[in-house]
Amino acid sequence: MEGKQYTILIVEDDKTIGEKMQEHLTKWGYSVVLASDFRDILGEVSVCKPDLVLMDISLPYFNGFYWCREIRRLFKIPIVFLSSASDNMNIVMAMDMGGDDFIAKPFDLTVLTAKLGAILRRSYSYAGKVDAITHKGATLNLLDASLSYNGQQVAFSKNEFQILALLMEHAGSIVSRDAIMMQLWDSDNFIDDNTLTVNITRIRKKLNDIGLEDFVTTKKGQGYIIL
């Protein structure tokens, strides 16, 4: 993944779950740190300076709500809660404590990654930290939803742009169809499976028109990848 590498701090006392998330997110190009001192999560945040905190609610010593409140006193980083207790009260408390999202266990790792990607994009990419993604001579401008290649430029619709941006952000990794649809849902663009296929076809045609043939590759039964 070209551009800024985001750091995610995982605050999860179940080592198996934490390591599975770490392994998966690392494959997507993130720098992932597992919290180890559950007495001092604030200290861990201060040391690793994450761009996002993935916070379990049930923790030793103090729960995730407590640590969210403490982190919010000093930092403005996004916080996403994890919990097997997906009842409405926990969701309300998570949001009231300053959480940016709530993910119920068990969850699909691909969906988790899409949600985190959407939050990071809202929090950082569109806030001016990154205004373009470049891969193999092609530059996607995040400010005007256009792509430039060999002196030529093509514009994309909102959905086409968000799909292409997600694929380029994760160049070298397969992005599942579910992950793409979840990405668009999180940004208030609701598309179904058929609409996604139509958008991919339009993206490929526009890329072909400026000489970028086979830029987006289909992996049957898995998703899409930009190599």
PDB file of N, CA, C and O in Angstrom, residues 121-165:
ATOM      1  N   ARG A 121     -10.341   6.673   6.325  1.00  0.00           N
ATOM      2  CA  ARG A 121     -10.470   7.580   5.182  1.00  0.00           C
ATOM      3  C   ARG A 121     -11.227   8.835   5.582  1.00  0.00           C
ATOM      4  O   ARG A 121     -10.844   9.953   5.218  1.00  0.00           O
ATOM      5  N   ARG A 122     -12.317   8.654   6.327  1.00  0.00           N
ATOM      6  CA  ARG A 122     -13.090   9.814   6.766  1.00  0.00           C
ATOM      7  C   ARG A 122     -12.271  10.699   7.699  1.00  0.00           C
ATOM      8  O   ARG A 122     -12.363  11.924   7.664  1.00  0.00           O
ATOM      9  N   SER A 123     -11.468  10.070   8.541  1.00  0.00           N
ATOM     10  CA  SER A 123     -10.736  10.813   9.566  1.00  0.00           C
ATOM     11  C   SER A 123      -9.471  11.477   9.047  1.00  0.00           C
ATOM     12  O   SER A 123      -9.070  12.523   9.554  1.00  0.00           O
ATOM     13  N   TYR A 124      -8.840  10.858   8.041  1.00  0.00           N
ATOM     14  CA  TYR A 124      -7.530  11.355   7.612  1.00  0.00           C
ATOM     15  C   TYR A 124      -7.429  11.677   6.130  1.00  0.00           C
ATOM     16  O   TYR A 124      -7.116  12.797   5.764  1.00  0.00           O
ATOM     17  N   SER A 125      -7.712  10.725   5.263  1.00  0.00           N
ATOM     18  CA  SER A 125      -7.472  10.938   3.834  1.00  0.00           C
ATOM     19  C   SER A 125      -8.206  12.151   3.303  1.00  0.00           C
ATOM     20  O   SER A 125      -7.625  12.997   2.630  1.00  0.00           O
ATOM     21  N   TYR A 126      -9.500  12.264   3.606  1.00  0.00           N
ATOM     22  CA  TYR A 126     -10.267  13.378   3.080  1.00  0.00           C
ATOM     23  C   TYR A 126     -10.102  14.640   3.915  1.00  0.00           C
ATOM     24  O   TYR A 126     -10.656  15.662   3.617  1.00  0.00           O
ATOM     25  N   ALA A 127      -9.329  14.528   5.009  1.00  0.00           N
ATOM     26  CA  ALA A 127      -9.085  15.712   5.836  1.00  0.00           C
ATOM     27  C   ALA A 127      -7.833  16.440   5.366  1.00  0.00           C
ATOM     28  O   ALA A 127      -7.406  17.405   5.973  1.00  0.00           O
ATOM     29  N   GLY A 128      -7.212  15.940   4.299  1.00  0.00           N
ATOM     30  CA  GLY A 128      -6.089  16.657   3.721  1.00  0.00           C
ATOM     31  C   GLY A 128      -4.730  16.017   3.920  1.00  0.00           C
ATOM     32  O   GLY A 128      -3.742  16.471   3.377  1.00  0.00           O
ATOM     33  N   LYS A 129      -4.652  14.934   4.691  1.00  0.00           N
ATOM     34  CA  LYS A 129      -3.351  14.289   4.872  1.00  0.00           C
ATOM     35  C   LYS A 129      -2.873  13.650   3.571  1.00  0.00           C
ATOM     36  O   LYS A 129      -1.706  13.615   3.272  1.00  0.00           O
ATOM     37  N   VAL A 130      -3.814  13.096   2.818  1.00  0.00           N
ATOM     38  CA  VAL A 130      -3.485  12.444   1.558  1.00  0.00           C
ATOM     39  C   VAL A 130      -4.438  12.984   0.505  1.00  0.00           C
ATOM     40  O   VAL A 130      -5.646  12.989   0.714  1.00  0.00           O
ATOM     41  N   ASP A 131      -3.924  13.462  -0.611  1.00  0.00           N
ATOM     42  CA  ASP A 131      -4.826  13.973  -1.643  1.00  0.00           C
ATOM     43  C   ASP A 131      -4.685  13.211  -2.953  1.00  0.00           C
ATOM     44  O   ASP A 131      -5.339  13.539  -3.940  1.00  0.00           O
ATOM     45  N   ALA A 132      -3.826  12.172  -2.975  1.00  0.00           N
ATOM     46  CA  ALA A 132      -3.678  11.369  -4.182  1.00  0.00           C
ATOM     47  C   ALA A 132      -3.086  10.007  -3.834  1.00  0.00           C
ATOM     48  O   ALA A 132      -2.361   9.861  -2.860  1.00  0.00           O
ATOM     49  N   ILE A 133      -3.448   9.012  -4.642  1.00  0.00           N
ATOM     50  CA  ILE A 133      -2.868   7.678  -4.524  1.00  0.00           C
ATOM     51  C   ILE A 133      -2.221   7.358  -5.859  1.00  0.00           C
ATOM     52  O   ILE A 133      -2.862   7.484  -6.912  1.00  0.00           O
ATOM     53  N   THR A 134      -0.961   6.946  -5.842  1.00  0.00           N
ATOM     54  CA  THR A 134      -0.239   6.652  -7.079  1.00  0.00           C
ATOM     55  C   THR A 134       0.185   5.183  -7.113  1.00  0.00           C
ATOM     56  O   THR A 134       0.658   4.645  -6.108  1.00  0.00           O
ATOM     57  N   HIS A 135      -0.006   4.554  -8.277  1.00  0.00           N
ATOM     58  CA  HIS A 135       0.408   3.160  -8.437  1.00  0.00           C
ATOM     59  C   HIS A 135       0.762   2.920  -9.895  1.00  0.00           C
ATOM     60  O   HIS A 135      -0.051   3.149 -10.797  1.00  0.00           O
ATOM     61  N   LYS A 136       1.998   2.510 -10.135  1.00  0.00           N
ATOM     62  CA  LYS A 136       2.479   2.171 -11.467  1.00  0.00           C
ATOM     63  C   LYS A 136       2.185   3.256 -12.503  1.00  0.00           C
ATOM     64  O   LYS A 136       1.707   2.981 -13.609  1.00  0.00           O
ATOM     65  N   GLY A 137       2.446   4.495 -12.118  1.00  0.00           N
ATOM     66  CA  GLY A 137       2.297   5.620 -13.037  1.00  0.00           C
ATOM     67  C   GLY A 137       0.907   6.211 -13.103  1.00  0.00           C
ATOM     68  O   GLY A 137       0.707   7.249 -13.737  1.00  0.00           O
ATOM     69  N   ALA A 138      -0.066   5.553 -12.467  1.00  0.00           N
ATOM     70  CA  ALA A 138      -1.432   6.080 -12.449  1.00  0.00           C
ATOM     71  C   ALA A 138      -1.668   6.824 -11.141  1.00  0.00           C
ATOM     72  O   ALA A 138      -1.337   6.321 -10.068  1.00  0.00           O
ATOM     73  N   THR A 139      -2.205   8.047 -11.235  1.00  0.00           N
ATOM     74  CA  THR A 139      -2.432   8.866 -10.047  1.00  0.00           C
ATOM     75  C   THR A 139      -3.915   9.165  -9.905  1.00  0.00           C
ATOM     76  O   THR A 139      -4.526   9.798 -10.773  1.00  0.00           O
ATOM     77  N   LEU A 140      -4.491   8.702  -8.783  1.00  0.00           N
ATOM     78  CA  LEU A 140      -5.893   8.962  -8.488  1.00  0.00           C
ATOM     79  C   LEU A 140      -5.976  10.172  -7.573  1.00  0.00           C
ATOM     80  O   LEU A 140      -5.460  10.159  -6.459  1.00  0.00           O
ATOM     81  N   ASN A 141      -6.604  11.240  -8.061  1.00  0.00           N
ATOM     82  CA  ASN A 141      -6.762  12.476  -7.294  1.00  0.00           C
ATOM     83  C   ASN A 141      -7.987  12.342  -6.391  1.00  0.00           C
ATOM     84  O   ASN A 141      -9.110  12.226  -6.863  1.00  0.00           O
ATOM     85  N   LEU A 142      -7.769  12.364  -5.073  1.00  0.00           N
ATOM     86  CA  LEU A 142      -8.861  12.177  -4.122  1.00  0.00           C
ATOM     87  C   LEU A 142      -9.721  13.425  -3.969  1.00  0.00           C
ATOM     88  O   LEU A 142     -10.790  13.365  -3.374  1.00  0.00           O
ATOM     89  N   LEU A 143      -9.261  14.532  -4.504  1.00  0.00           N
ATOM     90  CA  LEU A 143     -10.006  15.781  -4.359  1.00  0.00           C
ATOM     91  C   LEU A 143     -11.055  15.973  -5.448  1.00  0.00           C
ATOM     92  O   LEU A 143     -12.109  16.557  -5.199  1.00  0.00           O
ATOM     93  N   ASP A 144     -10.769  15.478  -6.668  1.00  0.00           N
ATOM     94  CA  ASP A 144     -11.743  15.686  -7.744  1.00  0.00           C
ATOM     95  C   ASP A 144     -12.177  14.385  -8.425  1.00  0.00           C
ATOM     96  O   ASP A 144     -12.832  14.401  -9.470  1.00  0.00           O
ATOM     97  N   ALA A 145     -11.806  13.223  -7.829  1.00  0.00           N
ATOM     98  CA  ALA A 145     -12.243  11.908  -8.327  1.00  0.00           C
ATOM     99  C   ALA A 145     -11.831  11.662  -9.771  1.00  0.00           C
ATOM    100  O   ALA A 145     -12.590  11.099 -10.570  1.00  0.00           O
ATOM    101  N   SER A 146     -10.612  12.081 -10.119  1.00  0.00           N
ATOM    102  CA  SER A 146     -10.107  11.836 -11.469  1.00  0.00           C
ATOM    103  C   SER A 146      -8.818  11.026 -11.389  1.00  0.00           C
ATOM    104  O   SER A 146      -8.146  11.000 -10.352  1.00  0.00           O
ATOM    105  N   LEU A 147      -8.483  10.350 -12.488  1.00  0.00           N
ATOM    106  CA  LEU A 147      -7.240   9.582 -12.556  1.00  0.00           C
ATOM    107  C   LEU A 147      -6.432  10.032 -13.754  1.00  0.00           C
ATOM    108  O   LEU A 147      -6.978  10.221 -14.852  1.00  0.00           O
ATOM    109  N   SER A 148      -5.135  10.220 -13.550  1.00  0.00           N
ATOM    110  CA  SER A 148      -4.229  10.659 -14.613  1.00  0.00           C
ATOM    111  C   SER A 148      -3.235   9.547 -14.940  1.00  0.00           C
ATOM    112  O   SER A 148      -2.722   8.883 -14.039  1.00  0.00           O
ATOM    113  N   TYR A 149      -2.969   9.391 -16.245  1.00  0.00           N
ATOM    114  CA  TYR A 149      -2.004   8.369 -16.677  1.00  0.00           C
ATOM    115  C   TYR A 149      -1.448   8.758 -18.040  1.00  0.00           C
ATOM    116  O   TYR A 149      -2.208   9.004 -18.990  1.00  0.00           O
ATOM    117  N   ASN A 150      -0.125   8.860 -18.126  1.00  0.00           N
ATOM    118  CA  ASN A 150       0.546   9.197 -19.386  1.00  0.00           C
ATOM    119  C   ASN A 150      -0.048  10.433 -20.062  1.00  0.00           C
ATOM    120  O   ASN A 150      -0.295  10.459 -21.270  1.00  0.00           O
ATOM    121  N   GLY A 151      -0.308  11.466 -19.262  1.00  0.00           N
ATOM    122  CA  GLY A 151      -0.794  12.724 -19.807  1.00  0.00           C
ATOM    123  C   GLY A 151      -2.282  12.757 -20.094  1.00  0.00           C
ATOM    124  O   GLY A 151      -2.807  13.771 -20.552  1.00  0.00           O
ATOM    125  N   GLN A 152      -2.974  11.639 -19.837  1.00  0.00           N
ATOM    126  CA  GLN A 152      -4.423  11.594 -20.056  1.00  0.00           C
ATOM    127  C   GLN A 152      -5.148  11.573 -18.713  1.00  0.00           C
ATOM    128  O   GLN A 152      -4.597  11.143 -17.702  1.00  0.00           O
ATOM    129  N   GLN A 153      -6.385  12.034 -18.720  1.00  0.00           N
ATOM    130  CA  GLN A 153      -7.153  12.104 -17.475  1.00  0.00           C
ATOM    131  C   GLN A 153      -8.576  11.607 -17.718  1.00  0.00           C
ATOM    132  O   GLN A 153      -9.148  11.832 -18.781  1.00  0.00           O
ATOM    133  N   VAL A 154      -9.115  10.905 -16.722  1.00  0.00           N
ATOM    134  CA  VAL A 154     -10.484  10.415 -16.807  1.00  0.00           C
ATOM    135  C   VAL A 154     -11.173  10.663 -15.466  1.00  0.00           C
ATOM    136  O   VAL A 154     -10.544  10.575 -14.408  1.00  0.00           O
ATOM    137  N   ALA A 155     -12.463  11.016 -15.526  1.00  0.00           N
ATOM    138  CA  ALA A 155     -13.234  11.298 -14.306  1.00  0.00           C
ATOM    139  C   ALA A 155     -14.138  10.112 -13.973  1.00  0.00           C
ATOM    140  O   ALA A 155     -14.583   9.382 -14.868  1.00  0.00           O
ATOM    141  N   PHE A 156     -14.400   9.936 -12.677  1.00  0.00           N
ATOM    142  CA  PHE A 156     -15.234   8.827 -12.218  1.00  0.00           C
ATOM    143  C   PHE A 156     -16.444   9.330 -11.432  1.00  0.00           C
ATOM    144  O   PHE A 156     -16.389  10.405 -10.815  1.00  0.00           O
ATOM    145  N   SER A 157     -17.490   8.526 -11.450  1.00  0.00           N
ATOM    146  CA  SER A 157     -18.649   8.824 -10.610  1.00  0.00           C
ATOM    147  C   SER A 157     -18.253   8.585  -9.152  1.00  0.00           C
ATOM    148  O   SER A 157     -17.192   8.025  -8.869  1.00  0.00           O
ATOM    149  N   LYS A 158     -19.117   8.978  -8.227  1.00  0.00           N
ATOM    150  CA  LYS A 158     -18.814   8.832  -6.808  1.00  0.00           C
ATOM    151  C   LYS A 158     -18.545   7.377  -6.435  1.00  0.00           C
ATOM    152  O   LYS A 158     -17.551   7.066  -5.768  1.00  0.00           O
ATOM    153  N   ASN A 159     -19.417   6.472  -6.859  1.00  0.00           N
ATOM    154  CA  ASN A 159     -19.236   5.059  -6.537  1.00  0.00           C
ATOM    155  C   ASN A 159     -18.003   4.472  -7.205  1.00  0.00           C
ATOM    156  O   ASN A 159     -17.230   3.734  -6.589  1.00  0.00           O
ATOM    157  N   GLU A 160     -17.813   4.792  -8.493  1.00  0.00           N
ATOM    158  CA  GLU A 160     -16.637   4.292  -9.219  1.00  0.00           C
ATOM    159  C   GLU A 160     -15.358   4.748  -8.527  1.00  0.00           C
ATOM    160  O   GLU A 160     -14.416   3.963  -8.342  1.00  0.00           O
ATOM    161  N   PHE A 161     -15.336   6.010  -8.153  1.00  0.00           N
ATOM    162  CA  PHE A 161     -14.156   6.578  -7.495  1.00  0.00           C
ATOM    163  C   PHE A 161     -13.849   5.864  -6.179  1.00  0.00           C
ATOM    164  O   PHE A 161     -12.709   5.506  -5.900  1.00  0.00           O
ATOM    165  N   GLN A 162     -14.875   5.639  -5.361  1.00  0.00           N
ATOM    166  CA  GLN A 162     -14.633   5.014  -4.063  1.00  0.00           C
ATOM    167  C   GLN A 162     -14.176   3.569  -4.208  1.00  0.00           C
ATOM    168  O   GLN A 162     -13.332   3.093  -3.440  1.00  0.00           O
ATOM    169  N   ILE A 163     -14.702   2.868  -5.186  1.00  0.00           N
ATOM    170  CA  ILE A 163     -14.264   1.497  -5.443  1.00  0.00           C
ATOM    171  C   ILE A 163     -12.802   1.480  -5.885  1.00  0.00           C
ATOM    172  O   ILE A 163     -11.981   0.713  -5.367  1.00  0.00           O
ATOM    173  N   LEU A 164     -12.462   2.346  -6.837  1.00  0.00           N
ATOM    174  CA  LEU A 164     -11.093   2.392  -7.352  1.00  0.00           C
ATOM    175  C   LEU A 164     -10.110   2.834  -6.263  1.00  0.00           C
ATOM    176  O   LEU A 164      -9.001   2.304  -6.162  1.00  0.00           O
ATOM    177  N   ALA A 165     -10.524   3.789  -5.438  1.00  0.00           N
ATOM    178  CA  ALA A 165      -9.659   4.258  -4.349  1.00  0.00           C
ATOM    179  C   ALA A 165      -9.359   3.118  -3.377  1.00  0.00           C
ATOM    180  O   ALA A 165      -8.218   2.946  -2.937  1.00  0.00           O
TER     181      ALA A 165
END
